[in-house]
Amino acid sequence: MAEITASMVKELREKTDAPMMECKKALTEAVGDMAKAEEILRVKLGNKASKAAARVAAEGVVAISISPDAKVGSILEINSETDFVAKNEEFQALAAGAAKLVADANPADVAALSVLPMGDGTVESVRTALVGKIGENMTLRRFQRVEAKGALASYIHGGSKIGVLVDLVGGDEALAKDIAMHIAASKPKALDASGVPGDLLETERRIAIEKAREAGKPEAMLEKIAEGTVQKYLKDVTLLGQVFVKAEDGKQTIEQLLKSRGASVAAFFLFVVGEGIEKKVSDFAAEVAAQAAAAAQK
């Protein structure tokens, strides 16, 4: 009997979008023949999921689940191809259910989450069935589970396109909500300077030096100019360095706000739907013109 390797299962899953265990069963039945295994899956599951798997899913929603005592929570992103499906009740129920499973069961990764029980099957079987029903690709992209040092608070914005989970130590619920809303609006990259990747700082430093050099600044001043630019960049991208969006004087930073309320942020997580996914940009007018031209040639 041919050995069924993990890479073979992965390849078949990418081709068909079928659940991993179904892929393994099909490969076993096909004695390792990839083409035959794909046929077996299409007989069992139909071809909607197979066709959908090749399409980019860059829309979707962010779902958040927090325990009643605000001590354990999760934030999760699930993607769809269109915003229309992202508003579908069954799709949103899948997102909410998966987020709760992350908080309750603490899966190690998306693969582990996919095999957890949901309804009459698993998260993966529910997802696959929904793909087959709607005919559009859907992917569980990422999640983060948090065990709070303080208390968890959340904020969802823009039809669940932006989600924030904050672990606030001290303060109160209103402050936590304000901090979460600020994060959604200002999108900090890190809590403080220690969390900003060194390569980003080096890039800012390098760009600052080149700009100053092109502007004719003396070589002796370049490092000082670069350092000033980096410090300004850190204020812009770190939560504690940012000016609070609701600051009445337009100057109070988040760090100052927290200090005035005897509070601190232990951690925060910001998910923006589709962030980092290359979306296909279509020109509707061009597509119509192309179709008309093709029809005229027939």
mmCIF file of C-alpha atoms in Angstrom:
data_model
loop_
_atom_site.group_PDB
_atom_site.id
_atom_site.type_symbol
_atom_site.label_atom_id
_atom_site.label_comp_id
_atom_site.label_asym_id
_atom_site.label_seq_id
_atom_site.Cartn_x
_atom_site.Cartn_y
_atom_site.Cartn_z
ATOM 1 C CA MET A 1 0.000 0.000 0.000
ATOM 2 C CA ALA A 2 1.313 3.448 -0.938
ATOM 3 C CA GLU A 3 2.350 5.666 1.948
ATOM 4 C CA ILE A 4 -0.003 8.625 2.402
ATOM 5 C CA THR A 5 2.148 11.542 3.508
ATOM 6 C CA ALA A 6 1.122 14.812 5.110
ATOM 7 C CA SER A 7 2.303 16.707 2.024
ATOM 8 C CA MET A 8 0.009 14.602 -0.178
ATOM 9 C CA VAL A 9 -2.951 15.348 2.087
ATOM 10 C CA LYS A 10 -2.064 19.061 2.039
ATOM 11 C CA GLU A 11 -1.812 19.100 -1.765
ATOM 12 C CA LEU A 12 -5.185 17.408 -2.188
ATOM 13 C CA ARG A 13 -6.805 19.735 0.341
ATOM 14 C CA GLU A 14 -5.501 22.783 -1.531
ATOM 15 C CA LYS A 15 -6.897 21.386 -4.788
ATOM 16 C CA THR A 16 -10.327 20.453 -3.460
ATOM 17 C CA ASP A 17 -10.839 22.432 -0.229
ATOM 18 C CA ALA A 18 -12.138 19.227 1.325
ATOM 19 C CA PRO A 19 -11.589 18.436 5.039
ATOM 20 C CA MET A 20 -8.195 16.963 5.873
ATOM 21 C CA MET A 21 -9.537 13.628 7.095
ATOM 22 C CA GLU A 22 -11.650 13.261 3.944
ATOM 23 C CA CYS A 23 -8.545 13.944 1.857
ATOM 24 C CA LYS A 24 -6.612 11.258 3.711
ATOM 25 C CA LYS A 25 -9.447 8.751 3.279
ATOM 26 C CA ALA A 26 -9.691 9.505 -0.428
ATOM 27 C CA LEU A 27 -5.938 9.124 -0.938
ATOM 28 C CA THR A 28 -5.997 5.819 0.932
ATOM 29 C CA GLU A 29 -8.878 4.592 -1.196
ATOM 30 C CA ALA A 30 -7.089 5.736 -4.348
ATOM 31 C CA VAL A 31 -3.813 4.097 -3.210
ATOM 32 C CA GLY A 32 -2.025 7.438 -3.429
ATOM 33 C CA ASP A 33 -3.289 8.375 -6.901
ATOM 34 C CA MET A 34 -3.901 12.139 -6.631
ATOM 35 C CA ALA A 35 -6.197 12.439 -9.659
ATOM 36 C CA LYS A 36 -8.315 9.478 -8.585
ATOM 37 C CA ALA A 37 -8.511 10.807 -5.013
ATOM 38 C CA GLU A 38 -9.757 14.140 -6.350
ATOM 39 C CA GLU A 39 -12.471 12.325 -8.302
ATOM 40 C CA ILE A 40 -13.501 10.395 -5.188
ATOM 41 C CA LEU A 41 -13.871 13.626 -3.241
ATOM 42 C CA ARG A 42 -15.900 15.276 -5.979
ATOM 43 C CA VAL A 43 -18.250 12.314 -5.972
ATOM 44 C CA LYS A 44 -18.629 12.554 -2.200
ATOM 45 C CA LEU A 45 -18.649 16.329 -1.741
ATOM 46 C CA GLY A 46 -19.537 17.771 -5.135
ATOM 47 C CA ASN A 47 -17.349 20.300 -6.941
ATOM 48 C CA LYS A 48 -18.517 23.613 -5.471
ATOM 49 C CA ALA A 49 -15.891 23.624 -2.763
ATOM 50 C CA SER A 50 -13.215 22.589 -5.263
ATOM 51 C CA LYS A 51 -14.019 25.483 -7.571
ATOM 52 C CA ALA A 52 -14.287 27.962 -4.712
ATOM 53 C CA ALA A 53 -10.922 27.047 -3.210
ATOM 54 C CA ALA A 54 -9.037 28.683 -6.064
ATOM 55 C CA ARG A 55 -10.641 32.067 -5.474
ATOM 56 C CA VAL A 56 -9.278 34.755 -3.181
ATOM 57 C CA ALA A 57 -11.219 35.277 0.051
ATOM 58 C CA ALA A 58 -10.316 38.769 1.232
ATOM 59 C CA GLU A 59 -13.635 39.954 2.686
ATOM 60 C CA GLY A 60 -15.193 38.549 5.854
ATOM 61 C CA VAL A 61 -15.635 39.436 9.506
ATOM 62 C CA VAL A 62 -13.821 39.617 12.827
ATOM 63 C CA ALA A 63 -15.531 37.804 15.703
ATOM 64 C CA ILE A 64 -14.753 38.180 19.418
ATOM 65 C CA SER A 65 -15.706 35.999 22.377
ATOM 66 C CA ILE A 66 -15.165 36.975 26.024
ATOM 67 C CA SER A 67 -15.991 34.901 29.096
ATOM 68 C CA PRO A 68 -18.572 36.300 31.575
ATOM 69 C CA ASP A 69 -15.814 37.183 34.047
ATOM 70 C CA ALA A 70 -13.823 38.988 31.294
ATOM 71 C CA LYS A 71 -10.766 36.865 32.060
ATOM 72 C CA VAL A 72 -10.560 34.707 28.907
ATOM 73 C CA GLY A 73 -11.289 35.773 25.375
ATOM 74 C CA SER A 74 -10.498 35.355 21.716
ATOM 75 C CA ILE A 75 -10.467 37.322 18.495
ATOM 76 C CA LEU A 76 -10.816 35.550 15.160
ATOM 77 C CA GLU A 77 -10.858 36.449 11.466
ATOM 78 C CA ILE A 78 -12.809 34.413 8.932
ATOM 79 C CA ASN A 79 -12.757 35.368 5.261
ATOM 80 C CA SER A 80 -15.180 35.191 2.380
ATOM 81 C CA GLU A 81 -14.929 36.299 -1.234
ATOM 82 C CA THR A 82 -17.592 38.999 -1.049
ATOM 83 C CA ASP A 83 -19.010 41.383 1.516
ATOM 84 C CA PHE A 84 -22.474 40.047 0.655
ATOM 85 C CA VAL A 85 -21.593 36.624 2.085
ATOM 86 C CA ALA A 86 -19.841 38.256 5.058
ATOM 87 C CA LYS A 87 -23.291 39.563 6.044
ATOM 88 C CA ASN A 88 -24.877 36.109 5.753
ATOM 89 C CA GLU A 89 -26.312 34.928 9.102
ATOM 90 C CA GLU A 90 -24.914 31.399 8.784
ATOM 91 C CA PHE A 91 -21.459 32.757 7.959
ATOM 92 C CA GLN A 92 -21.573 35.068 10.971
ATOM 93 C CA ALA A 93 -22.806 32.203 13.163
ATOM 94 C CA LEU A 94 -19.811 30.125 12.036
ATOM 95 C CA ALA A 95 -17.497 33.013 12.956
ATOM 96 C CA ALA A 96 -19.070 33.509 16.386
ATOM 97 C CA GLY A 97 -19.077 29.775 17.125
ATOM 98 C CA ALA A 98 -15.464 29.380 16.085
ATOM 99 C CA ALA A 99 -14.392 32.340 18.227
ATOM 100 C CA LYS A 100 -16.125 30.840 21.272
ATOM 101 C CA LEU A 101 -14.426 27.480 20.637
ATOM 102 C CA VAL A 102 -11.039 29.226 20.562
ATOM 103 C CA ALA A 103 -11.728 30.798 23.970
ATOM 104 C CA ASP A 104 -13.160 27.618 25.499
ATOM 105 C CA ALA A 105 -10.961 24.893 23.993
ATOM 106 C CA ASN A 106 -7.658 26.722 23.398
ATOM 107 C CA PRO A 107 -6.703 25.075 20.068
ATOM 108 C CA ALA A 108 -3.051 25.364 19.052
ATOM 109 C CA ASP A 109 -3.715 26.649 15.540
ATOM 110 C CA VAL A 110 -6.304 26.880 12.757
ATOM 111 C CA ALA A 111 -5.849 23.195 11.896
ATOM 112 C CA ALA A 112 -6.610 22.210 15.493
ATOM 113 C CA LEU A 113 -9.608 24.541 15.575
ATOM 114 C CA SER A 114 -10.945 23.008 12.357
ATOM 115 C CA VAL A 115 -11.337 19.535 13.886
ATOM 116 C CA LEU A 116 -13.134 20.680 17.048
ATOM 117 C CA PRO A 117 -16.795 19.600 17.391
ATOM 118 C CA MET A 118 -19.422 21.990 16.065
ATOM 119 C CA GLY A 119 -23.087 21.149 15.540
ATOM 120 C CA ASP A 120 -23.423 17.636 14.173
ATOM 121 C CA GLY A 121 -19.847 17.583 12.895
ATOM 122 C CA THR A 122 -16.726 19.711 13.174
ATOM 123 C CA VAL A 123 -15.812 23.315 12.438
ATOM 124 C CA GLU A 124 -14.326 22.119 9.150
ATOM 125 C CA SER A 125 -17.391 20.128 8.110
ATOM 126 C CA VAL A 126 -19.648 23.095 8.898
ATOM 127 C CA ARG A 127 -17.387 25.391 6.881
ATOM 128 C CA THR A 128 -17.213 22.978 3.935
ATOM 129 C CA ALA A 129 -20.977 22.498 3.932
ATOM 130 C CA LEU A 130 -21.487 26.261 3.911
ATOM 131 C CA VAL A 131 -19.031 26.649 1.029
ATOM 132 C CA GLY A 132 -20.981 24.015 -0.880
ATOM 133 C CA LYS A 133 -24.307 25.677 -0.075
ATOM 134 C CA ILE A 134 -23.299 29.225 -0.991
ATOM 135 C CA GLY A 135 -20.689 28.388 -3.633
ATOM 136 C CA GLU A 136 -18.141 30.873 -2.325
ATOM 137 C CA ASN A 137 -14.751 30.257 -0.744
ATOM 138 C CA MET A 138 -14.450 30.781 3.028
ATOM 139 C CA THR A 139 -11.336 30.436 5.138
ATOM 140 C CA LEU A 140 -10.590 30.554 8.838
ATOM 141 C CA ARG A 141 -7.538 32.776 8.651
ATOM 142 C CA ARG A 142 -6.229 33.510 12.144
ATOM 143 C CA PHE A 143 -7.108 33.869 15.806
ATOM 144 C CA GLN A 144 -5.643 34.917 19.134
ATOM 145 C CA ARG A 145 -6.668 33.605 22.550
ATOM 146 C CA VAL A 146 -6.026 35.759 25.630
ATOM 147 C CA GLU A 147 -5.921 35.004 29.348
ATOM 148 C CA ALA A 148 -6.221 38.442 30.899
ATOM 149 C CA LYS A 149 -3.991 39.958 33.528
ATOM 150 C CA GLY A 150 -6.736 42.499 34.148
ATOM 151 C CA ALA A 151 -10.106 42.481 32.385
ATOM 152 C CA LEU A 152 -10.879 42.071 28.699
ATOM 153 C CA ALA A 153 -12.841 44.571 26.638
ATOM 154 C CA SER A 154 -13.609 44.626 22.943
ATOM 155 C CA TYR A 155 -14.727 46.866 20.112
ATOM 156 C CA ILE A 156 -16.061 45.924 16.682
ATOM 157 C CA HIS A 157 -16.236 48.541 13.939
ATOM 158 C CA GLY A 158 -17.387 48.879 10.351
ATOM 159 C CA GLY A 159 -19.689 45.902 10.067
ATOM 160 C CA SER A 160 -17.210 43.636 11.863
ATOM 161 C CA LYS A 161 -14.364 44.611 9.524
ATOM 162 C CA ILE A 162 -12.173 45.815 12.395
ATOM 163 C CA GLY A 163 -11.970 44.083 15.751
ATOM 164 C CA VAL A 164 -10.033 44.985 18.894
ATOM 165 C CA LEU A 165 -9.457 42.989 22.071
ATOM 166 C CA VAL A 166 -7.831 44.806 25.012
ATOM 167 C CA ASP A 167 -6.503 43.517 28.325
ATOM 168 C CA LEU A 168 -6.791 46.480 30.712
ATOM 169 C CA VAL A 169 -5.325 46.356 34.222
ATOM 170 C CA GLY A 170 -7.094 48.817 36.520
ATOM 171 C CA GLY A 171 -9.389 51.548 35.250
ATOM 172 C CA ASP A 172 -12.987 50.742 34.419
ATOM 173 C CA GLU A 173 -15.193 49.447 31.612
ATOM 174 C CA ALA A 174 -15.641 52.904 30.070
ATOM 175 C CA LEU A 175 -11.884 53.463 29.886
ATOM 176 C CA ALA A 176 -11.350 50.026 28.376
ATOM 177 C CA LYS A 177 -13.946 50.766 25.698
ATOM 178 C CA ASP A 178 -12.315 54.122 24.921
ATOM 179 C CA ILE A 179 -8.909 52.474 24.544
ATOM 180 C CA ALA A 180 -10.356 49.792 22.264
ATOM 181 C CA MET A 181 -12.067 52.420 20.092
ATOM 182 C CA HIS A 182 -8.840 54.406 19.898
ATOM 183 C CA ILE A 183 -6.945 51.323 18.715
ATOM 184 C CA ALA A 184 -9.530 50.694 15.998
ATOM 185 C CA ALA A 185 -9.197 54.287 14.799
ATOM 186 C CA SER A 186 -5.431 54.766 15.086
ATOM 187 C CA LYS A 187 -4.225 51.201 14.417
ATOM 188 C CA PRO A 188 -1.012 51.133 16.478
ATOM 189 C CA LYS A 189 1.553 48.499 15.521
ATOM 190 C CA ALA A 190 2.672 47.804 19.091
ATOM 191 C CA LEU A 191 2.075 48.735 22.711
ATOM 192 C CA ASP A 192 5.406 50.513 23.090
ATOM 193 C CA ALA A 193 8.801 50.836 21.382
ATOM 194 C CA SER A 194 9.940 47.388 22.526
ATOM 195 C CA GLY A 195 7.250 45.799 20.392
ATOM 196 C CA VAL A 196 8.153 47.510 17.120
ATOM 197 C CA PRO A 197 10.233 45.239 14.842
ATOM 198 C CA GLY A 198 13.812 46.393 14.402
ATOM 199 C CA ASP A 199 13.636 46.146 10.623
ATOM 200 C CA LEU A 200 10.857 48.759 10.537
ATOM 201 C CA LEU A 201 12.960 51.150 12.603
ATOM 202 C CA GLU A 202 15.976 50.581 10.370
ATOM 203 C CA THR A 203 13.873 51.288 7.304
ATOM 204 C CA GLU A 204 12.656 54.578 8.788
ATOM 205 C CA ARG A 205 16.208 55.480 9.772
ATOM 206 C CA ARG A 206 17.565 54.693 6.314
ATOM 207 C CA ILE A 207 14.854 56.683 4.540
ATOM 208 C CA ALA A 208 15.395 59.658 6.852
ATOM 209 C CA ILE A 209 19.131 59.668 6.163
ATOM 210 C CA GLU A 210 18.640 59.517 2.389
ATOM 211 C CA LYS A 211 16.036 62.304 2.444
ATOM 212 C CA ALA A 212 18.286 64.503 4.562
ATOM 213 C CA ARG A 213 21.241 63.786 2.301
ATOM 214 C CA GLU A 214 19.248 64.676 -0.804
ATOM 215 C CA ALA A 215 18.143 67.879 0.897
ATOM 216 C CA GLY A 216 21.789 68.825 1.287
ATOM 217 C CA LYS A 217 22.079 68.396 5.037
ATOM 218 C CA PRO A 218 25.627 68.040 6.429
ATOM 219 C CA GLU A 219 26.810 64.435 6.919
ATOM 220 C CA ALA A 220 27.494 65.171 10.579
ATOM 221 C CA MET A 221 23.803 65.902 11.143
ATOM 222 C CA LEU A 222 22.364 62.858 9.383
ATOM 223 C CA GLU A 223 22.329 60.490 12.359
ATOM 224 C CA LYS A 224 20.731 63.101 14.619
ATOM 225 C CA ILE A 225 18.054 63.816 12.011
ATOM 226 C CA ALA A 226 17.429 60.083 11.580
ATOM 227 C CA GLU A 227 17.067 59.568 15.329
ATOM 228 C CA GLY A 228 14.498 62.357 15.524
ATOM 229 C CA THR A 229 12.554 60.793 12.667
ATOM 230 C CA VAL A 230 12.589 57.380 14.351
ATOM 231 C CA GLN A 231 11.321 58.833 17.630
ATOM 232 C CA LYS A 232 8.486 60.605 15.812
ATOM 233 C CA TYR A 233 7.671 57.334 14.022
ATOM 234 C CA LEU A 234 7.516 55.504 17.359
ATOM 235 C CA LYS A 235 5.041 58.041 18.732
ATOM 236 C CA ASP A 236 2.875 57.496 15.668
ATOM 237 C CA VAL A 237 2.858 53.678 15.723
ATOM 238 C CA THR A 238 2.912 52.759 19.425
ATOM 239 C CA LEU A 239 -0.287 52.812 21.459
ATOM 240 C CA LEU A 240 1.276 54.521 24.470
ATOM 241 C CA GLY A 241 2.871 57.206 22.302
ATOM 242 C CA GLN A 242 -0.232 58.086 20.297
ATOM 243 C CA VAL A 243 -2.391 61.095 21.124
ATOM 244 C CA PHE A 244 -5.752 59.890 22.451
ATOM 245 C CA VAL A 245 -8.380 60.381 19.710
ATOM 246 C CA LYS A 246 -10.828 61.878 22.236
ATOM 247 C CA ALA A 247 -8.282 64.114 23.965
ATOM 248 C CA GLU A 248 -9.941 67.488 24.577
ATOM 249 C CA ASP A 249 -6.654 69.363 24.327
ATOM 250 C CA GLY A 250 -5.475 67.359 21.324
ATOM 251 C CA LYS A 251 -2.255 66.551 23.186
ATOM 252 C CA GLN A 252 -2.923 63.914 25.857
ATOM 253 C CA THR A 253 -1.274 60.620 24.945
ATOM 254 C CA ILE A 254 -2.655 57.197 25.766
ATOM 255 C CA GLU A 255 0.202 56.757 28.227
ATOM 256 C CA GLN A 256 -0.806 59.959 30.012
ATOM 257 C CA LEU A 257 -4.471 58.978 29.976
ATOM 258 C CA LEU A 258 -3.753 55.589 31.529
ATOM 259 C CA LYS A 259 -1.481 57.093 34.179
ATOM 260 C CA SER A 260 -4.167 59.624 35.164
ATOM 261 C CA ARG A 261 -6.613 56.748 35.696
ATOM 262 C CA GLY A 262 -4.201 54.406 37.501
ATOM 263 C CA ALA A 263 -4.438 51.850 34.714
ATOM 264 C CA SER A 264 -2.236 50.060 32.194
ATOM 265 C CA VAL A 265 -2.681 47.992 29.049
ATOM 266 C CA ALA A 266 -1.232 44.509 29.421
ATOM 267 C CA ALA A 267 -1.863 43.631 25.765
ATOM 268 C CA PHE A 268 -4.071 44.402 22.801
ATOM 269 C CA PHE A 269 -4.924 42.646 19.547
ATOM 270 C CA LEU A 270 -6.154 44.376 16.413
ATOM 271 C CA PHE A 271 -7.539 42.417 13.444
ATOM 272 C CA VAL A 272 -8.487 44.149 10.193
ATOM 273 C CA VAL A 273 -10.330 41.963 7.701
ATOM 274 C CA GLY A 274 -8.252 41.127 4.645
ATOM 275 C CA GLU A 275 -5.129 42.867 5.948
ATOM 276 C CA GLY A 276 -2.158 41.601 3.958
ATOM 277 C CA ILE A 277 -4.270 39.614 1.476
ATOM 278 C CA GLU A 278 -3.750 40.574 -2.147
ATOM 279 C CA LYS A 279 -7.174 41.430 -3.512
ATOM 280 C CA LYS A 280 -8.136 41.192 -7.150
ATOM 281 C CA VAL A 281 -9.095 44.660 -8.358
ATOM 282 C CA SER A 282 -11.635 44.529 -11.129
ATOM 283 C CA ASP A 283 -12.693 47.294 -13.498
ATOM 284 C CA PHE A 284 -16.402 46.667 -14.108
ATOM 285 C CA ALA A 285 -16.632 49.047 -17.082
ATOM 286 C CA ALA A 286 -13.614 47.405 -18.710
ATOM 287 C CA GLU A 287 -15.092 43.959 -18.155
ATOM 288 C CA VAL A 288 -18.394 44.979 -19.800
ATOM 289 C CA ALA A 289 -16.541 46.538 -22.740
ATOM 290 C CA ALA A 290 -14.443 43.408 -23.178
ATOM 291 C CA GLN A 291 -17.516 41.191 -23.124
ATOM 292 C CA ALA A 292 -19.267 43.430 -25.682
ATOM 293 C CA ALA A 293 -16.237 43.338 -27.963
ATOM 294 C CA ALA A 294 -16.038 39.560 -27.692
ATOM 295 C CA ALA A 295 -19.733 39.224 -28.529
ATOM 296 C CA ALA A 296 -19.350 41.498 -31.561
ATOM 297 C CA GLN A 297 -16.593 39.300 -32.982
ATOM 298 C CA LYS A 298 -18.763 36.177 -32.881
#
